[in-house]
Amino acid sequence: MAMEITPILLSAQSLDAKVRNEAEANLRQFQEQNLPLFLLSLSVELANNEKPNESRRLAGIVLKNSLDAKDAMRKEHLVQQWMVIEISIKSQIKDLLLRTLGSSVQEARHTSAQVIAKVASIEVPRKQWPELIGSLLNNMTQQDGPAALKQATLETLGYVCEEISSQELVQDEVNNVLTAVVQGMNLAQHGPEVRLAATRALYNALEFAQTNFENEMERNYIMKVVCETALSKEAEIRQAAFECLVSIASTYYDVLEPYMQTLFQLTSNAFIKKALSSLVPMLLETLLKQEEDQDQDDSIWNLSMAGGTCLGLVARTVGDDVVPLVMPFVEANIVKPDWHCREAATFAFGSILEDTTAWTLSRVFELLHSPANGFSVICPENLHRIVAVLLESVNDAPHVAEKVCGAIYYLAQGYEDAESGSSLLSPCLPGIISQLLKTAERTDGGDSKLRSSAYETLNEVVRSSNIVETSHIITELLPVIMNKLGQTLDLQIVSSDDREKQGDVQASLCGVLQVIIQKLSSADETKPIILQASDPIMILFLRVLACRSSTVHEEAMLAIGALAYASGPEFGKYMPELYKYLEMGLQNFEEYQVCAITVGVVGDICRAMDDKVLPYCDGIMSHLIHDLQSAELHRSVKPPIFSCFGDIALAIGEQFLKYIESAITMMHSAAQICAQMNTSDEEFIDYGNQLKRSIFEAYSGILQGFKNSKPEVMLPHAGHLLQDESVTKAAVAVMGDLADSLGSNTKILFRDNTFYVDFLGECLQSDDEQLKETANWTQVMIARVMVS
């Protein structure tokens, strides 16, 4: 009978160090005194969908660590411990793990897949889990089985194949595994998540397929599916398929001759894009190596003609990506007096002509159209003619229409912040918006690229518009976009393609709503429009979040952040429904961009709600601390988390005291990481700078939060702030906050760390007006302390 360990697991993640240490000691004691019951209790916790995600997550981690270790001696000890557990207990644990593969929580499924593989690595070589493969295959053959179960099962099969050797399975089991995995890659039957898991599982199963690759019919089928998967729209799936092809080529090269043409086409299309930056300059160089008499006989094949032909084929293969690499060559050589250069420029331009006309217009508008800065190739007299031509051209073929959208984008952008206070483009806005909405609805594009371009351009048109002149137009656009978003929620979804399209459209429409919210809330006169519509807008966003698509999550979260900023403290009425989605976002380690954006939205909400966010802070801080502690979460999410600490502290003031120990501990640890970073690696330098800045932003928010009630709380930590002379802009503000918040208590601190004098002096010489202003304020704050 399993023990109830939920409270202990939750306490082991407490922000209170005393509570946490006591819980960890209790877990160790339980493990040492009764390992079989301990492992069974962990398995029950992991399998129970009624349990909190936090306790299930830790249960899975502890369970996995109880079966495997990097150290060989430790691993052997764990194996022996497992081997002596009673068979009935082990059977219960294994059944619970298999049941967890059907959990509604992705993290629980993923952890269970890993633990099953660890158990398999112990038992399968000893012939002690003969029914494992059959149980997993049963999940795949259930006709109406949930996609999540199939995805988790394929993930498990992949992990199992990775953990055991090819001799451990009989051929019938290998055949069944390969059949399940290859069928899981089928585009018509499964969504992207299942196909990705299947492709990754195949990569691990290829070592077992020796006999299958010796059979021509089976080999043909496997190769056909892998090659088709290599053309998938999803980049992750394509990458996994190419990894399979690499493994196949290294393991079964002798039987690949019949597939070489197909493999060549796949790899050339994939790798030409990778090689563009090196290949295109080389081809352009050949265009300058004409023979003196070649213009008299075009039938002669020579180096420059070969280079131009190859450039044209490259352009046809990769499309638009070639244009930015060729146009600088054209622009540089077309004006040179040497005929070789002018002809080479013409030849290069002709080779990519199909992709250049609308693109060239967009580049002209981007570089030569800036009324706010006093110059533009467009005059008031020809603007309406230009707009008319663009709106007519956007009806052209999809690849042309996409470039026209780009031209409209930069045309609108150029009129932002025009000095006259009035935008010449304002009268054209109704026609532009109407045409962009029609373009977004086109069905002849083949994929979502044109639709995305149309909506991105619409966003820029709204963002760059003159709010005084166009508020009525944007106000009329709001219900149109809301209606379109509402329609996507009622679509009948019958395939993975339907689900993908729904997600793409919802993401684009959420993006448009975000820009409209920001635009209308930027002026006191139009802000009430957003406040009046906030309830139906928020209902739409919550329904979108319920669709569980990561792309939609990103865009919907960003739009919610904008609505929070506009609504202020009134946003609190949405938190009971929104909070569960914030939790989901903060726990989404795999799609880390979603996690990063959710962290940013939490900051927006704190700034909007101030102390009304307090009831949600325990949960939020717990997730943020866990995120910082996780080795699985992408490092780029961690700097925004520290900044979020500052937002929370600023919002709730002295109530942040209960979190101060955990927050400061994490900030000190991050500062130590910065100090130990490889300073010869630019990527690490950039990351270190982001981390430093976010730490100082956190300190700034915490100091200001405690300023009016308990400034002395931060005094023990003040010295740490002035130990790093390579601080970024945020550090200037923090020094001012130190002086302002702690007053005369910092006098000795500043006297002993005089580098700040030169540092502030350099900042005051900066061209950055904001930095100069902050440095000046900081200098005044410190001077006030020093003379007190």
PDB file of C-alpha atoms in Angstrom, residues 85-192:
ATOM      1  CA  ILE A  85      12.589  -5.631  -4.810  1.00  0.00           C
ATOM      2  CA  GLU A  86       9.629  -8.008  -4.635  1.00  0.00           C
ATOM      3  CA  ILE A  87       8.211  -8.874  -8.078  1.00  0.00           C
ATOM      4  CA  SER A  88       4.666  -7.856  -7.090  1.00  0.00           C
ATOM      5  CA  ILE A  89       5.870  -4.360  -6.091  1.00  0.00           C
ATOM      6  CA  LYS A  90       7.878  -3.976  -9.295  1.00  0.00           C
ATOM      7  CA  SER A  91       4.852  -5.042 -11.341  1.00  0.00           C
ATOM      8  CA  GLN A  92       2.691  -2.385  -9.675  1.00  0.00           C
ATOM      9  CA  ILE A  93       5.336   0.280 -10.368  1.00  0.00           C
ATOM     10  CA  LYS A  94       5.645  -0.747 -14.032  1.00  0.00           C
ATOM     11  CA  ASP A  95       1.866  -0.786 -14.514  1.00  0.00           C
ATOM     12  CA  LEU A  96       1.603   2.693 -13.015  1.00  0.00           C
ATOM     13  CA  LEU A  97       4.351   3.986 -15.319  1.00  0.00           C
ATOM     14  CA  LEU A  98       2.630   2.544 -18.398  1.00  0.00           C
ATOM     15  CA  ARG A  99      -0.658   4.071 -17.265  1.00  0.00           C
ATOM     16  CA  THR A 100       1.011   7.488 -16.874  1.00  0.00           C
ATOM     17  CA  LEU A 101       1.766   7.523 -20.617  1.00  0.00           C
ATOM     18  CA  GLY A 102      -1.910   8.409 -21.060  1.00  0.00           C
ATOM     19  CA  SER A 103      -1.789  11.338 -18.618  1.00  0.00           C
ATOM     20  CA  SER A 104      -3.241  14.686 -19.654  1.00  0.00           C
ATOM     21  CA  VAL A 105      -0.056  16.377 -18.396  1.00  0.00           C
ATOM     22  CA  GLN A 106       2.762  16.366 -20.948  1.00  0.00           C
ATOM     23  CA  GLU A 107       5.538  16.582 -18.355  1.00  0.00           C
ATOM     24  CA  ALA A 108       4.206  13.492 -16.544  1.00  0.00           C
ATOM     25  CA  ARG A 109       4.089  11.541 -19.827  1.00  0.00           C
ATOM     26  CA  HIS A 110       7.619  12.594 -20.727  1.00  0.00           C
ATOM     27  CA  THR A 111       9.032  11.651 -17.315  1.00  0.00           C
ATOM     28  CA  SER A 112       7.235   8.311 -17.345  1.00  0.00           C
ATOM     29  CA  ALA A 113       8.707   7.508 -20.784  1.00  0.00           C
ATOM     30  CA  GLN A 114      12.194   8.134 -19.409  1.00  0.00           C
ATOM     31  CA  VAL A 115      11.627   6.028 -16.280  1.00  0.00           C
ATOM     32  CA  ILE A 116      10.172   3.121 -18.292  1.00  0.00           C
ATOM     33  CA  ALA A 117      13.323   3.121 -20.414  1.00  0.00           C
ATOM     34  CA  LYS A 118      15.506   3.064 -17.288  1.00  0.00           C
ATOM     35  CA  VAL A 119      13.575   0.081 -15.928  1.00  0.00           C
ATOM     36  CA  ALA A 120      13.822  -1.585 -19.350  1.00  0.00           C
ATOM     37  CA  SER A 121      17.593  -1.094 -19.367  1.00  0.00           C
ATOM     38  CA  ILE A 122      17.738  -3.186 -16.178  1.00  0.00           C
ATOM     39  CA  GLU A 123      15.083  -5.804 -16.889  1.00  0.00           C
ATOM     40  CA  VAL A 124      15.021  -6.447 -20.658  1.00  0.00           C
ATOM     41  CA  PRO A 125      18.611  -7.803 -20.786  1.00  0.00           C
ATOM     42  CA  ARG A 126      17.621 -10.134 -17.916  1.00  0.00           C
ATOM     43  CA  LYS A 127      14.419 -11.245 -19.732  1.00  0.00           C
ATOM     44  CA  GLN A 128      12.309  -9.876 -16.878  1.00  0.00           C
ATOM     45  CA  TRP A 129       9.856  -7.610 -18.725  1.00  0.00           C
ATOM     46  CA  PRO A 130       8.843  -9.637 -21.793  1.00  0.00           C
ATOM     47  CA  GLU A 131       5.435  -7.974 -22.112  1.00  0.00           C
ATOM     48  CA  LEU A 132       6.849  -4.396 -22.338  1.00  0.00           C
ATOM     49  CA  ILE A 133       7.046  -4.088 -26.130  1.00  0.00           C
ATOM     50  CA  GLY A 134       3.628  -5.678 -26.561  1.00  0.00           C
ATOM     51  CA  SER A 135       2.070  -3.259 -24.059  1.00  0.00           C
ATOM     52  CA  LEU A 136       3.562  -0.272 -25.852  1.00  0.00           C
ATOM     53  CA  LEU A 137       2.477  -1.535 -29.274  1.00  0.00           C
ATOM     54  CA  ASN A 138      -1.088  -1.969 -27.994  1.00  0.00           C
ATOM     55  CA  ASN A 139      -1.170   1.789 -27.354  1.00  0.00           C
ATOM     56  CA  MET A 140      -0.303   2.402 -30.996  1.00  0.00           C
ATOM     57  CA  THR A 141      -2.936   0.036 -32.410  1.00  0.00           C
ATOM     58  CA  GLN A 142      -5.885   1.568 -30.545  1.00  0.00           C
ATOM     59  CA  GLN A 143      -7.877   3.077 -33.402  1.00  0.00           C
ATOM     60  CA  ASP A 144      -9.296   5.958 -31.390  1.00  0.00           C
ATOM     61  CA  GLY A 145      -6.364   6.237 -28.987  1.00  0.00           C
ATOM     62  CA  PRO A 146      -5.496   9.809 -27.927  1.00  0.00           C
ATOM     63  CA  ALA A 147      -2.691  11.493 -29.863  1.00  0.00           C
ATOM     64  CA  ALA A 148      -0.955  12.316 -26.561  1.00  0.00           C
ATOM     65  CA  LEU A 149      -0.813   8.600 -25.640  1.00  0.00           C
ATOM     66  CA  LYS A 150       0.643   7.693 -29.038  1.00  0.00           C
ATOM     67  CA  GLN A 151       3.199  10.490 -28.832  1.00  0.00           C
ATOM     68  CA  ALA A 152       4.292   9.376 -25.358  1.00  0.00           C
ATOM     69  CA  THR A 153       4.400   5.728 -26.457  1.00  0.00           C
ATOM     70  CA  LEU A 154       6.614   6.536 -29.433  1.00  0.00           C
ATOM     71  CA  GLU A 155       8.837   8.617 -27.191  1.00  0.00           C
ATOM     72  CA  THR A 156       9.092   5.620 -24.850  1.00  0.00           C
ATOM     73  CA  LEU A 157       9.943   3.234 -27.689  1.00  0.00           C
ATOM     74  CA  GLY A 158      12.705   5.595 -28.757  1.00  0.00           C
ATOM     75  CA  TYR A 159      14.134   5.804 -25.239  1.00  0.00           C
ATOM     76  CA  VAL A 160      13.933   2.013 -24.803  1.00  0.00           C
ATOM     77  CA  CYS A 161      15.798   1.434 -28.086  1.00  0.00           C
ATOM     78  CA  GLU A 162      18.410   3.918 -26.905  1.00  0.00           C
ATOM     79  CA  GLU A 163      18.874   2.113 -23.564  1.00  0.00           C
ATOM     80  CA  ILE A 164      19.085  -1.528 -24.726  1.00  0.00           C
ATOM     81  CA  SER A 165      21.239  -3.279 -27.321  1.00  0.00           C
ATOM     82  CA  SER A 166      19.982  -4.658 -30.635  1.00  0.00           C
ATOM     83  CA  GLN A 167      20.479  -8.239 -29.412  1.00  0.00           C
ATOM     84  CA  GLU A 168      17.876  -7.846 -26.670  1.00  0.00           C
ATOM     85  CA  LEU A 169      14.809  -7.983 -28.982  1.00  0.00           C
ATOM     86  CA  VAL A 170      13.722 -10.890 -31.182  1.00  0.00           C
ATOM     87  CA  GLN A 171      13.080 -10.121 -34.871  1.00  0.00           C
ATOM     88  CA  ASP A 172       9.288 -10.183 -34.516  1.00  0.00           C
ATOM     89  CA  GLU A 173       9.530  -7.495 -31.831  1.00  0.00           C
ATOM     90  CA  VAL A 174      11.869  -5.439 -34.018  1.00  0.00           C
ATOM     91  CA  ASN A 175       9.432  -5.741 -36.951  1.00  0.00           C
ATOM     92  CA  ASN A 176       6.511  -4.616 -34.803  1.00  0.00           C
ATOM     93  CA  VAL A 177       8.441  -1.695 -33.321  1.00  0.00           C
ATOM     94  CA  LEU A 178       9.542  -0.481 -36.770  1.00  0.00           C
ATOM     95  CA  THR A 179       6.014  -0.857 -38.136  1.00  0.00           C
ATOM     96  CA  ALA A 180       4.549   1.200 -35.279  1.00  0.00           C
ATOM     97  CA  VAL A 181       7.230   3.858 -35.545  1.00  0.00           C
ATOM     98  CA  VAL A 182       7.074   4.227 -39.340  1.00  0.00           C
ATOM     99  CA  GLN A 183       3.277   4.359 -39.272  1.00  0.00           C
ATOM    100  CA  GLY A 184       3.544   7.049 -36.613  1.00  0.00           C
ATOM    101  CA  MET A 185       5.441   9.189 -39.138  1.00  0.00           C
ATOM    102  CA  ASN A 186       2.446   9.142 -41.524  1.00  0.00           C
ATOM    103  CA  LEU A 187       1.374  12.702 -42.349  1.00  0.00           C
ATOM    104  CA  ALA A 188      -2.221  11.749 -43.175  1.00  0.00           C
ATOM    105  CA  GLN A 189      -2.850   9.948 -39.891  1.00  0.00           C
ATOM    106  CA  HIS A 190      -1.025  11.932 -37.235  1.00  0.00           C
ATOM    107  CA  GLY A 191      -0.311  15.475 -36.062  1.00  0.00           C
ATOM    108  CA  PRO A 192       3.135  17.084 -35.745  1.00  0.00           C
TER     109      PRO A 192
END
